[in-house]
Tab-separated table of C-alpha atoms and ligand atoms in Angstrom:
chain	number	residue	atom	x	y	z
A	1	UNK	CA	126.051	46.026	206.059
A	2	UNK	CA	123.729	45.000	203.495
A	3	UNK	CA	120.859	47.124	203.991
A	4	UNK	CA	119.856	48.003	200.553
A	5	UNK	CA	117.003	50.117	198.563
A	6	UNK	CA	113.404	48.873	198.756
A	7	UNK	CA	110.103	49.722	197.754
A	8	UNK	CA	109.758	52.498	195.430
A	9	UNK	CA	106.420	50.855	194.521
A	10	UNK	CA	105.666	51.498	198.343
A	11	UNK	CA	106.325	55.313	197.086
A	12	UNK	CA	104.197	55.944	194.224
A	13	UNK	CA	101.060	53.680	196.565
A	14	UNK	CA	101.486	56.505	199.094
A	15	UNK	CA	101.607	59.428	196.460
A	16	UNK	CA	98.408	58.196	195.277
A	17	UNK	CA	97.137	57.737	198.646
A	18	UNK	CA	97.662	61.429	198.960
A	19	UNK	CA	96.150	62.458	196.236
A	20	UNK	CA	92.855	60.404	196.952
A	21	UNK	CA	92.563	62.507	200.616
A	22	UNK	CA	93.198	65.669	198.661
A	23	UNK	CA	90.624	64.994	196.421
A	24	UNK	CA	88.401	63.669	199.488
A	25	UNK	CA	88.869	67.259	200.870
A	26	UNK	CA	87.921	69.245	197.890
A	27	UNK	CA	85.188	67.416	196.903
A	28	UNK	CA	83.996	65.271	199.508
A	29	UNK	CA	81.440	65.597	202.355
A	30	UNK	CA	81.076	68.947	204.124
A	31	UNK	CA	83.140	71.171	201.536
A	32	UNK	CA	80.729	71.120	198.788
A	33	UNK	CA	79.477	74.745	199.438
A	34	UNK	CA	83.130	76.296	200.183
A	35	UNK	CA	85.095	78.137	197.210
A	36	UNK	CA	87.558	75.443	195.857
A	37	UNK	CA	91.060	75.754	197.011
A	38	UNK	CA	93.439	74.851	194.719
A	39	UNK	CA	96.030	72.685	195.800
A	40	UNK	CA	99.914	72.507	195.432
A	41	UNK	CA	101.759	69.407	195.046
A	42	UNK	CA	105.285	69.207	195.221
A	43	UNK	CA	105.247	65.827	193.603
A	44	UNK	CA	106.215	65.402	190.011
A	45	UNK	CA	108.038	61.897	190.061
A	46	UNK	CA	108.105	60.872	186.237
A	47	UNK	CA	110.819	58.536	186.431
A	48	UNK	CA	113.689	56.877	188.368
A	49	UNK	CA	116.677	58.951	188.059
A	50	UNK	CA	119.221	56.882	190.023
A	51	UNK	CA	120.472	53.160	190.725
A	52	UNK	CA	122.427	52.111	194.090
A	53	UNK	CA	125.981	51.111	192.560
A	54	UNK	CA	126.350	47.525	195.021
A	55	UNK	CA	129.957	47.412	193.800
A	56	UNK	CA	130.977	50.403	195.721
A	57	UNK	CA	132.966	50.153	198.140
A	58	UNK	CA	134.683	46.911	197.325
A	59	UNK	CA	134.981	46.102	200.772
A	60	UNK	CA	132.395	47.656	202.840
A	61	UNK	CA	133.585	46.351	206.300
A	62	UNK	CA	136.063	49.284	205.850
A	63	UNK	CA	133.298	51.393	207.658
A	64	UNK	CA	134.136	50.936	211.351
A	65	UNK	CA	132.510	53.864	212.645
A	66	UNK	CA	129.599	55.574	212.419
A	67	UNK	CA	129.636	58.183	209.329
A	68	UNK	CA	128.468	60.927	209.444
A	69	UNK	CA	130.155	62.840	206.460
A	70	UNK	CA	131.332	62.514	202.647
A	71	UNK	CA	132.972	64.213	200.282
A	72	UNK	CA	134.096	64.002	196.508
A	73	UNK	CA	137.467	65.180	194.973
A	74	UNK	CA	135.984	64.798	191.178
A	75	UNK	CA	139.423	65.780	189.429
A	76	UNK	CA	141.546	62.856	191.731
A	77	UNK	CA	138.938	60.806	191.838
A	78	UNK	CA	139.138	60.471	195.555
A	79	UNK	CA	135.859	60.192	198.040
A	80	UNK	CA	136.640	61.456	202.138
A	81	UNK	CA	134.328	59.948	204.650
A	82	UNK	CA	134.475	61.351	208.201
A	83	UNK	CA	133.670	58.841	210.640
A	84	UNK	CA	133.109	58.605	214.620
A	85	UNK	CA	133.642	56.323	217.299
A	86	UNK	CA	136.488	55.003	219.842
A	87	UNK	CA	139.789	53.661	218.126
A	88	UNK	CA	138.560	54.033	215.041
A	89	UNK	CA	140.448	56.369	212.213
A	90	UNK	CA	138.410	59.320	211.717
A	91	UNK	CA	139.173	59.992	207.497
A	92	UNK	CA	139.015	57.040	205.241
A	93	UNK	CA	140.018	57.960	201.988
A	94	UNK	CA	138.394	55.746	199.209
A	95	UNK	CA	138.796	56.093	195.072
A	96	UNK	CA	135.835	56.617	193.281
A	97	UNK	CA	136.180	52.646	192.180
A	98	UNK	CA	135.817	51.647	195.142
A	99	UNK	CA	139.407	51.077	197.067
A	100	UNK	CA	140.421	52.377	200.607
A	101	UNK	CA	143.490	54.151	199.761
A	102	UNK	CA	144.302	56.290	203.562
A	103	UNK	CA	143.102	56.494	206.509
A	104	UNK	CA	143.993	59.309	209.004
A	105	UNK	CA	143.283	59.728	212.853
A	106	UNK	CA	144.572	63.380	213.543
A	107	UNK	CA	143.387	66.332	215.701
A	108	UNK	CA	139.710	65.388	215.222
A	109	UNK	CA	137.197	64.172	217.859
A	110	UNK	CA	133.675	64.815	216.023
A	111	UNK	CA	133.760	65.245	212.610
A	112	UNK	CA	130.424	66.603	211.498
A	113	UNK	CA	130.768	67.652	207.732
A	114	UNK	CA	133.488	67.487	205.378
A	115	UNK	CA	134.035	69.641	202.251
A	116	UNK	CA	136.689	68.436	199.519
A	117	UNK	CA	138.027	71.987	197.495
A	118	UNK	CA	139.641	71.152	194.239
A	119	UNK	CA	141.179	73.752	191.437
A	120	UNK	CA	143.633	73.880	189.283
A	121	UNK	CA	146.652	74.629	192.173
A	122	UNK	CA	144.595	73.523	195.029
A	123	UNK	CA	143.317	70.509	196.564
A	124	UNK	CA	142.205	70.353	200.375
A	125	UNK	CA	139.491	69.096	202.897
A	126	UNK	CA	137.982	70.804	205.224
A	127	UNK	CA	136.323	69.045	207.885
A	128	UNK	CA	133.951	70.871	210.997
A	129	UNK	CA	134.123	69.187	214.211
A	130	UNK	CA	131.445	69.237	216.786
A	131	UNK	CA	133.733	67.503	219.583
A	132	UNK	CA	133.706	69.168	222.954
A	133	UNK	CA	136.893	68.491	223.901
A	134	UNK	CA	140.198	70.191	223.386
A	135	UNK	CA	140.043	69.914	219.616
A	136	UNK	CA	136.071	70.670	219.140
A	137	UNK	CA	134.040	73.709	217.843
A	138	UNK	CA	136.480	74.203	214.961
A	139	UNK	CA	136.593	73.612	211.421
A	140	UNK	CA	140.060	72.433	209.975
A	141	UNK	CA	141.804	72.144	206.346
A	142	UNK	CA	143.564	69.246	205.494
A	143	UNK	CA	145.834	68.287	202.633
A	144	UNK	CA	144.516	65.664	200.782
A	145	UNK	CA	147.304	62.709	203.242
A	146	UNK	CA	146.063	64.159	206.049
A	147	UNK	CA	148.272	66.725	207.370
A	148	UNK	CA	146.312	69.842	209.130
A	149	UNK	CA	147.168	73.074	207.374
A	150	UNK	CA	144.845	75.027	208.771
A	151	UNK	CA	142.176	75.794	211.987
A	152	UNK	CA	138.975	77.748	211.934
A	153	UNK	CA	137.605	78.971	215.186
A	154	UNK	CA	139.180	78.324	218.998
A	155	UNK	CA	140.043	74.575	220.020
A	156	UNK	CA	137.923	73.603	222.635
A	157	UNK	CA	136.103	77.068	223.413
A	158	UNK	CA	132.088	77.110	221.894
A	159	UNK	CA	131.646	80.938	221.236
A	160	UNK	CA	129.957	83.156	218.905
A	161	UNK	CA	132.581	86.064	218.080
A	162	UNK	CA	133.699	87.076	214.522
A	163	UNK	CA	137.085	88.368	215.592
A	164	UNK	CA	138.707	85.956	215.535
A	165	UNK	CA	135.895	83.610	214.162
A	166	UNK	CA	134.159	81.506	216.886
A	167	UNK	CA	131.619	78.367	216.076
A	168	UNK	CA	129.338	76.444	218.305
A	169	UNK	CA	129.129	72.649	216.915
A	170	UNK	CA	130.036	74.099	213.399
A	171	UNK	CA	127.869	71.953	210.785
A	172	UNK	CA	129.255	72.136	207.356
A	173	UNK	CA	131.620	74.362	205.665
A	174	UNK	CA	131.981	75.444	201.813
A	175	UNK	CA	134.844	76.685	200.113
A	176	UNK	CA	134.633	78.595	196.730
A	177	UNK	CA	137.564	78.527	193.989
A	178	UNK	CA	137.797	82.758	195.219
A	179	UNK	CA	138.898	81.682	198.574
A	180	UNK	CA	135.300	82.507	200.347
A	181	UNK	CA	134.226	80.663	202.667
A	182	UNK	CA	130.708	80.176	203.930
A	183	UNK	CA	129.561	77.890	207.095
A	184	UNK	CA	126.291	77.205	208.832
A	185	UNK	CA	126.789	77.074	213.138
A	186	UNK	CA	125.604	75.166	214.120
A	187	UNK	CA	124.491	71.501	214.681
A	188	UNK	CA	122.400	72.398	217.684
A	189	UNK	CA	124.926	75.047	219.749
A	190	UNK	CA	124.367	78.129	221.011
A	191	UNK	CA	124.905	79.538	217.505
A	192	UNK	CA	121.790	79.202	214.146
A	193	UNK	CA	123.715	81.034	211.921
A	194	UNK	CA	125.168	81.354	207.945
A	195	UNK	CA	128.562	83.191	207.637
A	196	UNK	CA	130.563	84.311	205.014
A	197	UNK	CA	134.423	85.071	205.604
A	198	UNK	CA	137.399	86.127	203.482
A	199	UNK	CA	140.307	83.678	202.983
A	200	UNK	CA	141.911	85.494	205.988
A	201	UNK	CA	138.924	84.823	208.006
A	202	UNK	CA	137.229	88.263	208.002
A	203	UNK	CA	133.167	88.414	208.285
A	204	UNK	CA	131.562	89.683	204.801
A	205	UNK	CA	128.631	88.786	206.260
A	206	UNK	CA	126.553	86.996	208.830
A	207	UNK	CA	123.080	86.098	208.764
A	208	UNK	CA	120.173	84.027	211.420
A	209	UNK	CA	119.906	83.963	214.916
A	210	UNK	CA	117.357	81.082	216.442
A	211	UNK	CA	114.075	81.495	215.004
A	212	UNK	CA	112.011	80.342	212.801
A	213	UNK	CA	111.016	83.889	210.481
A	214	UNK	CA	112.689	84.432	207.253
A	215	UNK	CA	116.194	84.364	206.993
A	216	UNK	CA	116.042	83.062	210.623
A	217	UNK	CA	117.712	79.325	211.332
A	218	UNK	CA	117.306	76.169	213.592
A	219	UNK	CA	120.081	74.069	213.242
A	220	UNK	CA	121.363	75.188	210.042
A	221	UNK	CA	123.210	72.113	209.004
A	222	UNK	CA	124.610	72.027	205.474
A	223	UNK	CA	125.495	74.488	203.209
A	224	UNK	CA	126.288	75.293	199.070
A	225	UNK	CA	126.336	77.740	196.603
A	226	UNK	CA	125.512	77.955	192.850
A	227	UNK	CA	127.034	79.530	189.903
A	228	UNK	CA	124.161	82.108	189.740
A	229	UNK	CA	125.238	83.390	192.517
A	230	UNK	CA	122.843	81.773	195.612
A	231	UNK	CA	124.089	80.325	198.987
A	232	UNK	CA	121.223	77.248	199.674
A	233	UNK	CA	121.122	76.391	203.484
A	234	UNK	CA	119.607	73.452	205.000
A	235	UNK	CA	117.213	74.581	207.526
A	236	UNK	CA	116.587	71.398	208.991
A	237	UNK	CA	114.800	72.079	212.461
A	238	UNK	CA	112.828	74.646	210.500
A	239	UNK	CA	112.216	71.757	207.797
A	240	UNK	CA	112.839	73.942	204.975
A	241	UNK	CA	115.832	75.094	202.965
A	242	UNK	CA	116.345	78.684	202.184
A	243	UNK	CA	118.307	80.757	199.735
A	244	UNK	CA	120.292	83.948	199.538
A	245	UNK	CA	122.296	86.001	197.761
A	246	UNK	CA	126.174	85.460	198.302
A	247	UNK	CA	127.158	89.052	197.736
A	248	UNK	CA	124.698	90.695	200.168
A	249	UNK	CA	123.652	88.064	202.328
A	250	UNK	CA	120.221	89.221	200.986
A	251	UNK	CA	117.380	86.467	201.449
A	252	UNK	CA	116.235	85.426	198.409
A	253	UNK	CA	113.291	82.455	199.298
A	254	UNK	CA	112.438	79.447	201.511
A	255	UNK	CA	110.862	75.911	200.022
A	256	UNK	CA	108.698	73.479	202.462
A	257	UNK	CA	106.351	71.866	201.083
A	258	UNK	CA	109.016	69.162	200.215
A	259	UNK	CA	109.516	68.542	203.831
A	260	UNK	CA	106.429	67.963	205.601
A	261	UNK	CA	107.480	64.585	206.895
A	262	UNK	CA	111.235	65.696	208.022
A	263	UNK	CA	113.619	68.062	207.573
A	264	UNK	CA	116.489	68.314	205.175
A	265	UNK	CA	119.637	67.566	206.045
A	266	UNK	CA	121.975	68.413	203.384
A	267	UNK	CA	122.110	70.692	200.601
A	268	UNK	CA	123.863	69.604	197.106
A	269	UNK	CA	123.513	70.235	193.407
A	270	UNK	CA	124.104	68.383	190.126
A	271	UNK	CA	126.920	69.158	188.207
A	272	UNK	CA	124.437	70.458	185.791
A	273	UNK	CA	122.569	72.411	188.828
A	274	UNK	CA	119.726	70.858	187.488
A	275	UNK	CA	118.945	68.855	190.345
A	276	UNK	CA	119.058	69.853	194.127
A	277	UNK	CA	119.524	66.784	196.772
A	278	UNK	CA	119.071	66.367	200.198
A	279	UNK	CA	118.587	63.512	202.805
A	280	UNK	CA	116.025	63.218	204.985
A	281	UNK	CA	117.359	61.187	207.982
A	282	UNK	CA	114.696	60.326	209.894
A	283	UNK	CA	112.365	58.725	207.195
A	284	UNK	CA	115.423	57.345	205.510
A	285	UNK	CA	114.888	59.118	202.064
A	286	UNK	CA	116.597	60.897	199.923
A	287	UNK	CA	115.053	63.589	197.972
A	288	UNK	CA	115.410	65.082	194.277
A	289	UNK	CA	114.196	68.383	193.600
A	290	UNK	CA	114.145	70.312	190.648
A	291	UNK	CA	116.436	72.957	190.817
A	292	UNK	CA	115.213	76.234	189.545
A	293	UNK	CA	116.982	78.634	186.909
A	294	UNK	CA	118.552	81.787	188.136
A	295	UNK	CA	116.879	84.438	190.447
A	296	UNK	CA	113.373	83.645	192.594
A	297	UNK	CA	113.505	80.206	193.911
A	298	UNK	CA	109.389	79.862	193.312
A	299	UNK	CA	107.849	77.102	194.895
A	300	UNK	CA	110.186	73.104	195.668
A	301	UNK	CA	109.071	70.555	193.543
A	302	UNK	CA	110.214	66.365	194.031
A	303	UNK	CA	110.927	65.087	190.819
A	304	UNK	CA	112.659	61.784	192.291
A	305	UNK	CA	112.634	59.742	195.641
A	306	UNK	CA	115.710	57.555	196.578
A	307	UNK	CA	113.510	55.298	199.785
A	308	UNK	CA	116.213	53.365	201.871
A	309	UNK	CA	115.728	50.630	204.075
A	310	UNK	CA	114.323	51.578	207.848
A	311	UNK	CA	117.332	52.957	210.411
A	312	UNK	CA	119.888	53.609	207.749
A	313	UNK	CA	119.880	57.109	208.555
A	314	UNK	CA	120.727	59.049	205.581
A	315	UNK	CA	122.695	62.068	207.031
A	316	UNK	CA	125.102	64.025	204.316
A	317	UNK	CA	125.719	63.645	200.807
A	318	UNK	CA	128.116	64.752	198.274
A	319	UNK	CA	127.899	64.407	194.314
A	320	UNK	CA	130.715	63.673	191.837
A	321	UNK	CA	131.120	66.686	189.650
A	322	UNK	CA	132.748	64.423	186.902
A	323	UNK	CA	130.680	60.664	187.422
A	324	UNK	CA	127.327	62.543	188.596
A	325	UNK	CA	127.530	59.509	190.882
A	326	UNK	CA	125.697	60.401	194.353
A	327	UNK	CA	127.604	59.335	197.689
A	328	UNK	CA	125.254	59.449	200.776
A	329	UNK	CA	126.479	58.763	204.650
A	330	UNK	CA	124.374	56.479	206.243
A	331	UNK	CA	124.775	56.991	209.688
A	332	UNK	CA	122.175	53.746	210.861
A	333	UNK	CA	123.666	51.333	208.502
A	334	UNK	CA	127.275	52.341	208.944
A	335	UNK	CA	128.277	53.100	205.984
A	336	UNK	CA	128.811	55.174	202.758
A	337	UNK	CA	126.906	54.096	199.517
A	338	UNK	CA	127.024	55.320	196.162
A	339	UNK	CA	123.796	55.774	193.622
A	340	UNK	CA	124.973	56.693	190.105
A	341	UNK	CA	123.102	58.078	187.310
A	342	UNK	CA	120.570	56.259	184.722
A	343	UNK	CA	120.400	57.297	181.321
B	401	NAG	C1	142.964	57.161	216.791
B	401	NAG	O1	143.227	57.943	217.927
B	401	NAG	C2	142.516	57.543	219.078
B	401	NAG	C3	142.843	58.489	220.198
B	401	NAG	O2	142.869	59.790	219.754
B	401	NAG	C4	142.895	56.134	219.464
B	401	NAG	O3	142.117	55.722	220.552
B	401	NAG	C5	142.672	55.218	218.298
B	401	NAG	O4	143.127	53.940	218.600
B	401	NAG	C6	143.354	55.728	217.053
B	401	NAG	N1	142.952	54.878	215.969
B	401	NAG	C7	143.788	54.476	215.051
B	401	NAG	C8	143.221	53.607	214.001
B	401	NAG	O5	144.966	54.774	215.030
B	402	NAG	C1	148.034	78.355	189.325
B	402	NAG	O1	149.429	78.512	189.533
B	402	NAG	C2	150.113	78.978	188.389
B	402	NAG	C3	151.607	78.945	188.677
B	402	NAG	O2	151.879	79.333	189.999
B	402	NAG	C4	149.598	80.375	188.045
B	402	NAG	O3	150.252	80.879	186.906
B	402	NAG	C5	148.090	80.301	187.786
B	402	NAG	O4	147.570	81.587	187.571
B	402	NAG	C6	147.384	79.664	188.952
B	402	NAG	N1	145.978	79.435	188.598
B	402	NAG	C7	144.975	79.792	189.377
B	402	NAG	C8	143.625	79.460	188.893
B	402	NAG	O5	145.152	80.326	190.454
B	403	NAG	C1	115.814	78.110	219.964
B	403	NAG	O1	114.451	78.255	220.178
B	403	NAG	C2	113.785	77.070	220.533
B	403	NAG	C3	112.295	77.340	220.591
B	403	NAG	O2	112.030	78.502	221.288
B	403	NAG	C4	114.337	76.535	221.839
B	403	NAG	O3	113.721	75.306	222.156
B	403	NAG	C5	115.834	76.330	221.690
B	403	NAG	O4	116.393	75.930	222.920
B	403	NAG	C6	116.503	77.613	221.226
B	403	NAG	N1	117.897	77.345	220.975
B	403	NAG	C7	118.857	78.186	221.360
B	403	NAG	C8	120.244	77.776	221.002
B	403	NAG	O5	118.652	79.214	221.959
């Protein structure tokens, strides 16, 4: 464990770096007789918006495998991590101070994301497997000890069909209070796709096939919707996210400028949906963007950088609807870690 936060400083040095090669370009050698371009920056980092919390978990050599997945349960308190790897348990089931509570080991080979639904008479998690085995290409519910109420798509069989509901290495799932249900397949299958079934597992609508035009996916791998009404999908092998209208399906905008250096690989908003964050795995950053008010996305902006150590591996993320507190799963470093709000 132990591999902590460095080098915002590191950050800012490069930001400024950039914007000494931007100016080089406008004005420098060579371009003085071309029209000015203006030039869009993403970046508008005023100020550091969270701290790691090093308190959390109390005892971090909990993690025994590697995770890939978290998930918070804001009105219990409780935070789900899905975890891989031989003989290990593949749920741990933490509070939100810091204490393993449960661990369960059922019916799940690869779990890939994990989705905790909470309302007033229900409280589940649902958790999409990418195994290939007999229990793979499904997505399952799970009371909150454990016990499998439900499965999504066939055990064992990678497919594509809507009746019944097929996945291929199904990447995340999200559940609304309504009983919709939207998921992105997959995590590099036969399937780039963003679906959006009834309760009783009925397509409303499907959208993507592999591509990289609009409303096209590669590897769509994480999924969530807002209250104005917009489903926001990680594109990640397209390194941008894009947006779309949860009644229609209709496509509603792509950002990525944000993600020049690597794609994003989850999708999650503030309780406030003020912010929008997202990991970028392989340059071990996590990434604040603005989140914009209702309707046209417009262009991403970066308001905040979260720049973990080297390998750590940032890979999914979830966000306390009550604490604001930020869990991300660190698939390098092996473990979950928490970054909580600063005034
Ligand atoms: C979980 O199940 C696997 C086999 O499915 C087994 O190898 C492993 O030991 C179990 N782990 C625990 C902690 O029970
Ligand atoms: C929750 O369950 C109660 C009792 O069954 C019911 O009256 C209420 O409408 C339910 N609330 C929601 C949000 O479904
Ligand atoms: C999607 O397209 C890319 C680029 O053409 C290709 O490398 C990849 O194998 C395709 N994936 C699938 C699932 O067809």
């Amino acid at each position: 464990m132990g591999l902590r936060q460095f080098g915002r400083a590191r950050l800012l040095l490069l930001g400024g770096v950039a914007s000494v090669l931007v100016l080089a370009a406008l004005y420098g050698p060579g371009r003085g007789s071309q029209p000015l371009v203006l030039f869009f920056s993403p970046w508008r980092i005023e100020k550091q918006l969270y701290k790691l919390d090093l308190s959390w978990p109390k005892f971090p050599e909990l993690f025994t495998g590697q995770t890939f997945c978290v998930a918070v349960d804001h009105i219990h308190g409780l935070v789900y991590v899905g975890q891989r790897g031989d003989h290990v348990p593949k749920v741990l089931v933490f509070s939100e101070e810091g204490y393993l509570l449960q661990a369960w080991n059922t019916t799940l080979e690869m779990p890939h994301g994990i989705f905790a639904l909470n309302t007033a008479n229900d409280s589940s998690v649902w958790i999409t497997d990418v195994g290939t085995g007999e229990y793979g290409h499904t997505i399952k519910q799970y009371s909150p000890s454990g016990k499998l109420l439900q499965v999504l798509g066939i055990p064992g069989v990678a497919g594509s069909g809507t009746n019944p509901v097929q996945f291929d290495q199904p990447a995340e799932i999200y559940v609304e209070h309504t009983g919709d249900i939207y998921v992105v397949d997959g995590d590099g299958g036969m399937n780039n796709r963003l679906l959006k079934l009834t309760e009783d597992l009925k397509t409303l609508w499907l959208r993507g096939e592999n591509g990289s035009g609009t409303a096209q996916f590669r590897i769509p791998h994480s999924v969530t919707v807002d209250s104005f009404g917009r489903v926001w999908v990680a594109d990640r092998g397209n390194q941008r996210i894009q947006a779309f209208d949860k009644t229609t399906g209709e496509w509603l905008g792509s950002w990525s400028d944000c993600f020049v250096e690597d794609g994003p690989y989850s999708v999650r908003l503030t309780a406030d949906e003020k912010y929008m964050i997202t990991a970028q795995l392989n340059i071990d950053r996590v990434l604040i963007l603005a989140a914009p008010p209702v309707g046209s996305i417009g262009d991403c902006v970066v308001v905040d950088t979260i720049q973990l150590a080297a390998r750590v591996r940032p890979h999914l993320l979830d966000i306390s609807m009550k604490s604001g507190a930020v869990y991300v799963a660190e698939i390098g470093a092996q473990q979950v870690q928490k970054y909580v709000p600063l005034d």
